C-alpha atoms as an extended CHARMM CRD file, in Angstrom:
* protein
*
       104  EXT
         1         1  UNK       CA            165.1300000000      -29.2640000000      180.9120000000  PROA      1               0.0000000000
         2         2  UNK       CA            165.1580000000      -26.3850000000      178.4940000000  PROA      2               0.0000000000
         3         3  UNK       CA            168.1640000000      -27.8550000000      176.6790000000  PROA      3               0.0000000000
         4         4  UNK       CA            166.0600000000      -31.0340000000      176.3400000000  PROA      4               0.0000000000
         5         5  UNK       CA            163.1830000000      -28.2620000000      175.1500000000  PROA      5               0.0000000000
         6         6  UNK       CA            165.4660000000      -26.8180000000      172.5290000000  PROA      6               0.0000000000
         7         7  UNK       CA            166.2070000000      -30.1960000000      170.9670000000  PROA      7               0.0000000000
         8         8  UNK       CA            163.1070000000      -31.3630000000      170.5760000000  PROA      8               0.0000000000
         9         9  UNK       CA            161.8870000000      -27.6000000000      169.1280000000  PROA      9               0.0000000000
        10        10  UNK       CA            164.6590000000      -28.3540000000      166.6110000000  PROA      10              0.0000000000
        11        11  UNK       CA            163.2110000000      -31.4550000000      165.2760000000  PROA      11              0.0000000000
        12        12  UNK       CA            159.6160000000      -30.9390000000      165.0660000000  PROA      12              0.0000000000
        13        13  UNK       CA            157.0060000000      -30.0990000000      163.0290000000  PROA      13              0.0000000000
        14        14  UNK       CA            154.4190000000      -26.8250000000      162.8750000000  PROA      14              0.0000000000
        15        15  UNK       CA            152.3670000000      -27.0890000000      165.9870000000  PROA      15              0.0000000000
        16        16  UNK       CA            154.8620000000      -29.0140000000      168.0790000000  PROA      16              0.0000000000
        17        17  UNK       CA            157.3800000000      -26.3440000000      167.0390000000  PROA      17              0.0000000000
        18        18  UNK       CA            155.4350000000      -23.4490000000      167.6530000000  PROA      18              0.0000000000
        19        19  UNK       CA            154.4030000000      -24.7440000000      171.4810000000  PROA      19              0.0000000000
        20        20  UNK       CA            157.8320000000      -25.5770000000      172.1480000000  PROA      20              0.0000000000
        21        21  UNK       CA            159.1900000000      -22.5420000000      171.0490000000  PROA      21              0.0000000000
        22        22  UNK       CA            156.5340000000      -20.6260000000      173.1830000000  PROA      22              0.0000000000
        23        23  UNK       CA            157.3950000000      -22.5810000000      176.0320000000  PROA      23              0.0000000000
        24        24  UNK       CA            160.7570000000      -21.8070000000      175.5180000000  PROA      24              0.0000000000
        25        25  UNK       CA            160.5370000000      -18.1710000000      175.4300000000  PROA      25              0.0000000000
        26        26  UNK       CA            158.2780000000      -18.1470000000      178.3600000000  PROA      26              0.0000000000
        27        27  UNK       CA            160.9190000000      -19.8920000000      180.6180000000  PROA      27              0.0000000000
        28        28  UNK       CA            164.1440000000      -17.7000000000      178.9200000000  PROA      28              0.0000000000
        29        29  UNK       CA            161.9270000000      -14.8640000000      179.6740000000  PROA      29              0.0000000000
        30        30  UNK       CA            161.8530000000      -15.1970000000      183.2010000000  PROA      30              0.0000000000
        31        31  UNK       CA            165.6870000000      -14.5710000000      183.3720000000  PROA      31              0.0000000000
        32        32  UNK       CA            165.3310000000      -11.5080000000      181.6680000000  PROA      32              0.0000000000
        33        33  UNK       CA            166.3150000000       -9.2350000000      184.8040000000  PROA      33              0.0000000000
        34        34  UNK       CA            169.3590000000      -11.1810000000      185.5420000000  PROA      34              0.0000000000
        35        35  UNK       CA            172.0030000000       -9.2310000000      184.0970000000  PROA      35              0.0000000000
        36        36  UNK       CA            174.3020000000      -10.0840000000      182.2860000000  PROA      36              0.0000000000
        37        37  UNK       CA            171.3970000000      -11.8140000000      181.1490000000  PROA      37              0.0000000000
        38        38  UNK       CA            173.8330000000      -14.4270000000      178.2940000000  PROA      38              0.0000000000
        39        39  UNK       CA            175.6360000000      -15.6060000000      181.2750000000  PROA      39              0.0000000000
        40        40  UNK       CA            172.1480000000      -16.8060000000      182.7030000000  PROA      40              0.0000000000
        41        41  UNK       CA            171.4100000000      -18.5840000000      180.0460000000  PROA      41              0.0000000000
        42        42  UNK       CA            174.3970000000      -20.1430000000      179.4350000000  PROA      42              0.0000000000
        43        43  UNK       CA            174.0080000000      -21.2940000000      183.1450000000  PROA      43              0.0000000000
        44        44  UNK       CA            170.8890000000      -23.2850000000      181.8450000000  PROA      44              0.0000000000
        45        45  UNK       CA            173.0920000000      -25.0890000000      179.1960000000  PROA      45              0.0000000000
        46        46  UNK       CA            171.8240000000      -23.4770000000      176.3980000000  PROA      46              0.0000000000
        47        47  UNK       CA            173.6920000000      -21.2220000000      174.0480000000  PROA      47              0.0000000000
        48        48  UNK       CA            172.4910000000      -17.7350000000      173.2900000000  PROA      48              0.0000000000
        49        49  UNK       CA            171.8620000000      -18.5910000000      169.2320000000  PROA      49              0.0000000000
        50        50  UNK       CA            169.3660000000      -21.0760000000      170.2540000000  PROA      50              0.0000000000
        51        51  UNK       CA            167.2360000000      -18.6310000000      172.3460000000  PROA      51              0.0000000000
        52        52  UNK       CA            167.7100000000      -16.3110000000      168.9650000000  PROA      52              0.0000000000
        53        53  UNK       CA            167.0010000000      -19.3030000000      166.7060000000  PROA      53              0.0000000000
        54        54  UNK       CA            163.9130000000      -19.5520000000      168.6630000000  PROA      54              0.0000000000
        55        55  UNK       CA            162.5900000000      -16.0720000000      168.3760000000  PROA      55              0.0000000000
        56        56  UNK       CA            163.3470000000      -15.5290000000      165.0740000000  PROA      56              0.0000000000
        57        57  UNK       CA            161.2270000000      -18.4540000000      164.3290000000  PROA      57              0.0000000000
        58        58  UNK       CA            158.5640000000      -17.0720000000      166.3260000000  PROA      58              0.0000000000
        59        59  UNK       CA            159.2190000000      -13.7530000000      165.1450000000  PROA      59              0.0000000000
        60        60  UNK       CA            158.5400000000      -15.4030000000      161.1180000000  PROA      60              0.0000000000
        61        61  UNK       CA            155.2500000000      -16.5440000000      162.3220000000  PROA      61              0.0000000000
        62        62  UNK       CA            154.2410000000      -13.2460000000      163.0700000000  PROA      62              0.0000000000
        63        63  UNK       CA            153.4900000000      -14.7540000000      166.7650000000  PROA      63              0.0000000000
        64        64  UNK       CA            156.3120000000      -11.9860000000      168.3620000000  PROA      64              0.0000000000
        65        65  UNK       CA            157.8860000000       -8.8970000000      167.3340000000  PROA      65              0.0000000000
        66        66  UNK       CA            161.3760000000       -8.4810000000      167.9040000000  PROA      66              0.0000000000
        67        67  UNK       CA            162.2250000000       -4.7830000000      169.0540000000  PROA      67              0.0000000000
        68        68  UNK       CA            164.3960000000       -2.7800000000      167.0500000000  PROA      68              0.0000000000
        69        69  UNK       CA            166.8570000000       -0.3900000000      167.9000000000  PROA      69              0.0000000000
        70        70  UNK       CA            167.3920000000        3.1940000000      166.1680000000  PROA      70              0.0000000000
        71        71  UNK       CA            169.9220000000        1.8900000000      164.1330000000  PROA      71              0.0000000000
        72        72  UNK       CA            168.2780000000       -1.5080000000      163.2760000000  PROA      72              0.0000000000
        73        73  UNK       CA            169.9060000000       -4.0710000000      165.7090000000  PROA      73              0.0000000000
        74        74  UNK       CA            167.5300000000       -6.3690000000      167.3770000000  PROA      74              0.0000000000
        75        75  UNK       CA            166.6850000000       -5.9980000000      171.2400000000  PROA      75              0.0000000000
        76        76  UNK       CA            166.6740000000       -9.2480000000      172.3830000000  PROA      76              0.0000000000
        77        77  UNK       CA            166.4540000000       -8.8110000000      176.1160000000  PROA      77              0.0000000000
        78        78  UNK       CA            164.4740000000       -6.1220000000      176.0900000000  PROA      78              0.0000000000
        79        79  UNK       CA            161.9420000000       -8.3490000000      173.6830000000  PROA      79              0.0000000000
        80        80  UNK       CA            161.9000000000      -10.9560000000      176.1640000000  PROA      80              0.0000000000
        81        81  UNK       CA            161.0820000000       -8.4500000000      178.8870000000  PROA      81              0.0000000000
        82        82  UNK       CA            158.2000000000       -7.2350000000      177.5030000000  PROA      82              0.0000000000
        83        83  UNK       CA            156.7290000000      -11.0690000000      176.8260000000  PROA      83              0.0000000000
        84        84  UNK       CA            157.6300000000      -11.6460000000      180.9700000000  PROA      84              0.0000000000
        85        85  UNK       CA            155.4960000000       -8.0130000000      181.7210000000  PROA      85              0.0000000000
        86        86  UNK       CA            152.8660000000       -9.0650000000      179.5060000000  PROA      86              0.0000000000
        87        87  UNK       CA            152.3750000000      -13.0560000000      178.7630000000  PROA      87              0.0000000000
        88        88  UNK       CA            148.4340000000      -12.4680000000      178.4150000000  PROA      88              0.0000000000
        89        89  UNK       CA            148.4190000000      -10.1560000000      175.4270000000  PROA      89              0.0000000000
        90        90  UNK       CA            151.0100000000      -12.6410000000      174.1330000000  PROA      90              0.0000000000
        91        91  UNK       CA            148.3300000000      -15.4490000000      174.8710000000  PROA      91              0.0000000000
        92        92  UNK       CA            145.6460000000      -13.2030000000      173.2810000000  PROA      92              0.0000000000
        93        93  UNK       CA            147.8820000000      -12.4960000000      170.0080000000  PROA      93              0.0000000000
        94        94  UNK       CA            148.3210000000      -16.3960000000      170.1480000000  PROA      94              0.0000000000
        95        95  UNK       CA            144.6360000000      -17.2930000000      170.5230000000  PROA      95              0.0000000000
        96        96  UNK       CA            144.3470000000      -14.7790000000      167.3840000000  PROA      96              0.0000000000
        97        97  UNK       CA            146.4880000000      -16.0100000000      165.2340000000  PROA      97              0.0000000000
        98        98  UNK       CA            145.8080000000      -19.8700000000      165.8700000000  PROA      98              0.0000000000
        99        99  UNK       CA            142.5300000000      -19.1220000000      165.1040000000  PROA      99              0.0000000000
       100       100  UNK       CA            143.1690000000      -17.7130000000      161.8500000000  PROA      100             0.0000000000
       101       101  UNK       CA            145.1890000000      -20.7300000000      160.9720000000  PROA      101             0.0000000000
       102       102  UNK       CA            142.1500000000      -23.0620000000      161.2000000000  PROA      102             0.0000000000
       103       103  UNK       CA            140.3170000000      -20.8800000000      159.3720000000  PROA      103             0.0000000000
       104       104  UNK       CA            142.6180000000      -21.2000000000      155.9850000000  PROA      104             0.0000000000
């Protein structure tokens, strides 16, 4: 299902994107206690780049922030289990920022 998910974020357009790419976080981020948490997700069929290609996208829309470590390396998991803890402020920051986009 999330394979099928990933394909179909690949091909479309704005809104479609952005709603498939927050779907897919949503459901990656509910493996994000499984350790080692790449293995999961390879279970699911999907390779680790697209849950990256995914975020990054997100993270360009200013809809996520990706941590950072000390040194600058991005925290993928630990991104993804912050958006599990806390999916309303994520809804909230979405609400926000959709709404801003009709605005323009």
């Amino acid at each position: 299902m999330l394979v099928e998910t990933y394909k179909r974020f690949r091909i479309a357009k704005n809104g479609e994107k952005d709603k498939l790419a927050n779907h897919l976080m949503r459901e990656v981020a509910k493996l994000s206690h499984e350790e080692p948490f790449w293995e999961a997700v390879k279970k699911l069929g999907l390779k680790p780049e697209a849950v990256k290609e995914a975020m990054l996208y997100l993270e360009g829309r200013g809809e996520i922030e990706i941590k950072r470590s000390s040194d600058g390396r991005r925290l993928w998991v630990l991104t993804l289990r912050d958006i599990r803890k806390n999916p309303v402020r994520l809804d909230r920051w979405l609400g926000l920022t959709s709404g801003r986009r009709a605005e323009k």
